Amino acid sequence: MGTDASGFVECRAWHLHQDGRESVWRAAIDLFLLNITRNYDAFGCLFGVRNYANFRPLAADRGLPADASETVRGELDKLAQWPDQAYGTTWITWAELKAVDWGEPAEKTDSRLHEYRQTSDGLRLTGKSSWSPRFAQAVGLSELGPDHAQEWPEGSEWLIDDTLYRSVKLHRREAVPDDGEWKPVWTVMEALASQHGDDNVRLVVWFDN
């Protein structure tokens, strides 16, 4: 069963009422309209969910902001009866995202071996797998089974038939590329921050199976 992310970009702006001014968080746009890609490397890097690549998450398990917008609270209230439809709720501000070192490596090598095939254009990544029966048999792990994960030194390689298996440590930019699926989200947040301030724009997310 796969995991998907949902949420909203929120913006805090001043609200005028009869007793004066107060700042209120409002839902600016549904994440569904900006990014519906299932990318576990990005989920792990940003929020610590499906973190097979072993990143230090930027914003994991912070919960729902105490001052979350009515829209966000309403969405989560509707999902409360299905725990697997809204878990891992967390948030991150544009100020925090601007400060990220996207060149930072993961804390350990990827839990999945990266699989490559030779093509006319060079090696091509064909998949990532935490357990491959063919690889396990070739290196003598088949008796242990898939529940016994093996951590390999970074850069370790095995050529088995026509597949190259490699132990890789990812960097944040590889999980969240400049021109990748999160770019529309960052563009919206940056535009709102230019009007309201970096600390007044945040992304609130939750996950479902």
mmCIF file of C-alpha atoms in Angstrom:
data_model
loop_
_atom_site.group_PDB
_atom_site.id
_atom_site.type_symbol
_atom_site.label_atom_id
_atom_site.label_comp_id
_atom_site.label_asym_id
_atom_site.label_seq_id
_atom_site.Cartn_x
_atom_site.Cartn_y
_atom_site.Cartn_z
ATOM 1 C CA MET A 1 0.000 0.000 0.000
ATOM 2 C CA GLY A 2 1.396 3.388 -1.002
ATOM 3 C CA THR A 3 1.582 6.653 0.899
ATOM 4 C CA ASP A 4 0.443 10.054 -0.373
ATOM 5 C CA ALA A 5 0.751 13.569 1.025
ATOM 6 C CA SER A 6 -2.058 16.073 1.477
ATOM 7 C CA GLY A 7 -2.144 19.535 2.950
ATOM 8 C CA PHE A 8 -2.315 23.278 2.409
ATOM 9 C CA VAL A 9 -0.039 26.239 2.018
ATOM 10 C CA GLU A 10 -1.104 28.671 4.730
ATOM 11 C CA CYS A 11 -0.447 32.393 5.022
ATOM 12 C CA ARG A 12 -0.704 34.633 8.074
ATOM 13 C CA ALA A 13 -2.084 38.085 7.377
ATOM 14 C CA TRP A 14 -3.565 40.885 9.423
ATOM 15 C CA HIS A 15 -7.314 40.801 9.899
ATOM 16 C CA LEU A 16 -9.339 43.865 10.776
ATOM 17 C CA HIS A 17 -12.287 43.580 13.155
ATOM 18 C CA GLN A 18 -14.160 45.810 15.560
ATOM 19 C CA ASP A 19 -11.623 45.346 18.370
ATOM 20 C CA GLY A 20 -8.640 46.203 16.204
ATOM 21 C CA ARG A 21 -6.176 44.093 14.219
ATOM 22 C CA GLU A 22 -5.071 40.511 14.689
ATOM 23 C CA SER A 23 -3.037 38.075 12.633
ATOM 24 C CA VAL A 24 -4.888 35.048 11.316
ATOM 25 C CA TRP A 25 -3.609 32.026 9.423
ATOM 26 C CA ARG A 26 -5.586 31.298 6.273
ATOM 27 C CA ALA A 27 -5.406 28.410 3.830
ATOM 28 C CA ALA A 28 -3.978 29.839 0.612
ATOM 29 C CA ILE A 29 -3.989 26.794 -1.688
ATOM 30 C CA ASP A 30 -4.552 23.052 -1.519
ATOM 31 C CA LEU A 31 -1.393 20.977 -2.001
ATOM 32 C CA PHE A 32 -3.425 18.799 -4.376
ATOM 33 C CA LEU A 33 -3.379 21.637 -6.916
ATOM 34 C CA LEU A 34 0.417 21.935 -6.800
ATOM 35 C CA ASN A 35 1.935 18.501 -6.224
ATOM 36 C CA ILE A 36 0.333 15.053 -6.074
ATOM 37 C CA THR A 37 3.503 13.071 -6.851
ATOM 38 C CA ARG A 38 4.331 10.104 -4.631
ATOM 39 C CA ASN A 39 8.061 10.563 -4.005
ATOM 40 C CA TYR A 40 9.286 8.775 -0.907
ATOM 41 C CA ASP A 41 12.762 10.299 -1.059
ATOM 42 C CA ALA A 42 11.199 13.766 -0.838
ATOM 43 C CA PHE A 43 8.765 12.669 1.883
ATOM 44 C CA GLY A 44 11.654 11.337 3.941
ATOM 45 C CA CYS A 45 13.937 14.321 3.357
ATOM 46 C CA LEU A 46 11.271 16.882 4.197
ATOM 47 C CA PHE A 47 9.003 15.172 6.720
ATOM 48 C CA GLY A 48 10.548 11.875 7.835
ATOM 49 C CA VAL A 49 7.820 9.729 6.245
ATOM 50 C CA ARG A 50 8.923 6.638 4.268
ATOM 51 C CA ASN A 51 12.474 7.737 4.993
ATOM 52 C CA TYR A 52 14.238 4.833 3.285
ATOM 53 C CA ALA A 53 17.054 7.163 2.215
ATOM 54 C CA ASN A 54 17.849 7.916 5.908
ATOM 55 C CA PHE A 55 17.792 11.706 5.819
ATOM 56 C CA ARG A 56 17.695 13.905 8.880
ATOM 57 C CA PRO A 57 14.122 15.125 8.324
ATOM 58 C CA LEU A 58 13.591 18.866 8.100
ATOM 59 C CA ALA A 59 10.225 18.854 9.864
ATOM 60 C CA ALA A 60 8.979 15.519 11.202
ATOM 61 C CA ASP A 61 5.993 14.911 13.486
ATOM 62 C CA ARG A 62 5.460 18.484 14.617
ATOM 63 C CA GLY A 63 1.738 17.907 14.767
ATOM 64 C CA LEU A 64 -0.970 20.378 13.807
ATOM 65 C CA PRO A 65 -0.044 24.021 14.443
ATOM 66 C CA ALA A 66 -1.980 25.425 17.405
ATOM 67 C CA ASP A 67 -3.134 28.325 15.227
ATOM 68 C CA ALA A 68 -3.910 26.310 12.086
ATOM 69 C CA SER A 69 -6.429 27.769 9.669
ATOM 70 C CA GLU A 70 -10.098 26.824 9.848
ATOM 71 C CA THR A 71 -9.783 25.099 6.481
ATOM 72 C CA VAL A 72 -6.986 22.813 7.644
ATOM 73 C CA ARG A 73 -8.758 22.011 10.902
ATOM 74 C CA GLY A 74 -11.927 21.228 9.002
ATOM 75 C CA GLU A 75 -10.148 18.835 6.633
ATOM 76 C CA LEU A 76 -8.477 16.960 9.483
ATOM 77 C CA ASP A 77 -11.690 16.825 11.501
ATOM 78 C CA LYS A 78 -13.358 15.076 8.556
ATOM 79 C CA LEU A 79 -10.549 12.503 8.437
ATOM 80 C CA ALA A 80 -10.337 11.887 12.195
ATOM 81 C CA GLN A 81 -12.402 8.692 12.001
ATOM 82 C CA TRP A 82 -9.850 7.119 9.623
ATOM 83 C CA PRO A 83 -6.428 7.208 11.351
ATOM 84 C CA ASP A 84 -4.620 5.807 8.308
ATOM 85 C CA GLN A 85 -5.956 8.696 6.222
ATOM 86 C CA ALA A 86 -4.304 11.462 8.230
ATOM 87 C CA TYR A 87 -1.114 10.691 10.150
ATOM 88 C CA GLY A 88 2.333 12.254 10.438
ATOM 89 C CA THR A 89 0.835 15.760 10.497
ATOM 90 C CA THR A 90 3.531 18.396 10.460
ATOM 91 C CA TRP A 91 4.459 21.803 9.058
ATOM 92 C CA ILE A 92 7.382 23.901 7.852
ATOM 93 C CA THR A 93 7.743 27.629 7.170
ATOM 94 C CA TRP A 94 9.179 29.287 4.109
ATOM 95 C CA ALA A 95 11.874 30.832 6.351
ATOM 96 C CA GLU A 96 13.020 27.314 7.296
ATOM 97 C CA LEU A 97 12.975 26.108 3.705
ATOM 98 C CA LYS A 98 15.054 29.078 2.574
ATOM 99 C CA ALA A 99 17.723 28.152 5.126
ATOM 100 C CA VAL A 100 18.067 24.509 4.040
ATOM 101 C CA ASP A 101 21.438 23.239 2.871
ATOM 102 C CA TRP A 102 20.236 21.186 -0.077
ATOM 103 C CA GLY A 103 23.710 19.756 -0.502
ATOM 104 C CA GLU A 104 23.521 18.008 2.885
ATOM 105 C CA PRO A 105 23.906 14.232 2.602
ATOM 106 C CA ALA A 106 21.683 11.680 4.266
ATOM 107 C CA GLU A 107 22.828 10.401 7.640
ATOM 108 C CA LYS A 108 23.401 6.884 6.297
ATOM 109 C CA THR A 109 23.384 5.095 2.971
ATOM 110 C CA ASP A 110 20.016 4.373 1.396
ATOM 111 C CA SER A 111 18.269 1.341 2.880
ATOM 112 C CA ARG A 112 17.549 0.313 -0.710
ATOM 113 C CA LEU A 113 20.216 -0.751 -3.170
ATOM 114 C CA HIS A 114 20.034 1.285 -6.379
ATOM 115 C CA GLU A 115 19.723 -0.824 -9.508
ATOM 116 C CA TYR A 116 21.176 0.230 -12.870
ATOM 117 C CA ARG A 117 21.182 -1.127 -16.416
ATOM 118 C CA GLN A 118 23.759 -0.350 -19.084
ATOM 119 C CA THR A 119 22.286 1.559 -22.039
ATOM 120 C CA SER A 120 23.762 3.276 -25.093
ATOM 121 C CA ASP A 121 23.724 6.495 -23.045
ATOM 122 C CA GLY A 122 25.468 4.939 -20.052
ATOM 123 C CA LEU A 123 24.109 3.558 -16.802
ATOM 124 C CA ARG A 124 20.394 4.141 -16.236
ATOM 125 C CA LEU A 125 18.725 3.884 -12.838
ATOM 126 C CA THR A 126 15.948 1.322 -13.105
ATOM 127 C CA GLY A 127 14.833 0.991 -9.500
ATOM 128 C CA LYS A 128 15.574 0.937 -5.789
ATOM 129 C CA SER A 129 14.923 -2.126 -3.709
ATOM 130 C CA SER A 130 15.374 -3.003 -0.052
ATOM 131 C CA TRP A 131 15.317 -6.681 -0.982
ATOM 132 C CA SER A 132 16.164 -8.426 -4.255
ATOM 133 C CA PRO A 133 16.043 -12.240 -4.266
ATOM 134 C CA ARG A 134 18.514 -12.370 -7.167
ATOM 135 C CA PHE A 135 20.994 -10.074 -5.397
ATOM 136 C CA ALA A 136 20.539 -11.872 -2.078
ATOM 137 C CA GLN A 137 21.271 -15.245 -3.651
ATOM 138 C CA ALA A 138 24.342 -13.920 -5.475
ATOM 139 C CA VAL A 139 25.938 -12.500 -2.310
ATOM 140 C CA GLY A 140 24.830 -15.243 0.069
ATOM 141 C CA LEU A 141 22.029 -13.482 1.930
ATOM 142 C CA SER A 142 19.145 -15.615 0.718
ATOM 143 C CA GLU A 143 18.944 -17.611 3.959
ATOM 144 C CA LEU A 144 18.446 -14.452 6.029
ATOM 145 C CA GLY A 145 15.337 -13.229 4.251
ATOM 146 C CA PRO A 146 13.997 -9.695 3.600
ATOM 147 C CA ASP A 147 13.516 -8.885 7.300
ATOM 148 C CA HIS A 148 17.279 -8.816 7.850
ATOM 149 C CA ALA A 149 18.361 -5.544 6.282
ATOM 150 C CA GLN A 150 22.037 -5.232 5.435
ATOM 151 C CA GLU A 151 23.843 -1.889 5.534
ATOM 152 C CA TRP A 152 26.542 -1.681 2.877
ATOM 153 C CA PRO A 153 29.417 0.845 2.726
ATOM 154 C CA GLU A 154 28.745 3.776 0.418
ATOM 155 C CA GLY A 155 29.875 3.066 -3.129
ATOM 156 C CA SER A 156 29.778 -0.736 -2.833
ATOM 157 C CA GLU A 157 28.863 -2.268 -6.199
ATOM 158 C CA TRP A 158 27.930 -5.687 -7.533
ATOM 159 C CA LEU A 159 27.424 -6.524 -11.205
ATOM 160 C CA ILE A 160 25.023 -9.439 -11.417
ATOM 161 C CA ASP A 161 24.109 -10.498 -14.931
ATOM 162 C CA ASP A 162 22.975 -7.274 -16.621
ATOM 163 C CA THR A 163 22.158 -5.349 -13.420
ATOM 164 C CA LEU A 164 24.533 -3.200 -11.394
ATOM 165 C CA TYR A 165 23.626 -2.909 -7.713
ATOM 166 C CA ARG A 166 25.116 0.068 -5.858
ATOM 167 C CA SER A 167 24.992 1.341 -2.267
ATOM 168 C CA VAL A 168 24.293 5.076 -2.422
ATOM 169 C CA LYS A 169 24.056 7.972 0.012
ATOM 170 C CA LEU A 170 21.654 10.582 -1.334
ATOM 171 C CA HIS A 171 21.880 14.358 -0.914
ATOM 172 C CA ARG A 172 18.851 16.526 -0.248
ATOM 173 C CA ARG A 173 18.958 18.048 -3.723
ATOM 174 C CA GLU A 174 18.666 14.601 -5.268
ATOM 175 C CA ALA A 175 15.496 13.959 -3.260
ATOM 176 C CA VAL A 176 14.047 17.432 -3.883
ATOM 177 C CA PRO A 177 15.453 18.712 -7.197
ATOM 178 C CA ASP A 178 15.332 22.405 -8.100
ATOM 179 C CA ASP A 179 13.064 21.696 -11.062
ATOM 180 C CA GLY A 180 11.189 18.764 -9.535
ATOM 181 C CA GLU A 181 7.614 18.225 -8.412
ATOM 182 C CA TRP A 182 7.985 20.470 -5.351
ATOM 183 C CA LYS A 183 8.947 23.509 -7.425
ATOM 184 C CA PRO A 184 5.302 24.737 -7.819
ATOM 185 C CA VAL A 185 4.867 24.539 -4.036
ATOM 186 C CA TRP A 186 8.016 26.539 -3.389
ATOM 187 C CA THR A 187 7.032 29.093 -6.042
ATOM 188 C CA VAL A 188 3.676 29.760 -4.380
ATOM 189 C CA MET A 189 5.238 29.972 -0.918
ATOM 190 C CA GLU A 190 7.938 32.354 -2.139
ATOM 191 C CA ALA A 191 5.356 34.610 -3.809
ATOM 192 C CA LEU A 192 3.260 34.796 -0.641
ATOM 193 C CA ALA A 193 6.358 35.393 1.493
ATOM 194 C CA SER A 194 7.358 38.340 -0.680
ATOM 195 C CA GLN A 195 4.103 40.010 0.415
ATOM 196 C CA HIS A 196 3.678 38.750 3.973
ATOM 197 C CA GLY A 197 7.124 37.699 5.235
ATOM 198 C CA ASP A 198 9.026 34.405 5.312
ATOM 199 C CA ASP A 199 7.784 33.416 8.777
ATOM 200 C CA ASN A 200 4.183 34.069 7.774
ATOM 201 C CA VAL A 201 3.995 31.369 5.119
ATOM 202 C CA ARG A 202 4.033 27.654 5.910
ATOM 203 C CA LEU A 203 3.144 24.293 4.487
ATOM 204 C CA VAL A 204 0.965 22.003 6.616
ATOM 205 C CA VAL A 205 0.934 18.360 5.507
ATOM 206 C CA TRP A 206 -0.370 14.954 6.554
ATOM 207 C CA PHE A 207 -0.157 11.507 5.002
ATOM 208 C CA ASP A 208 -2.468 8.655 4.100
ATOM 209 C CA ASN A 209 -2.099 5.023 3.083
#
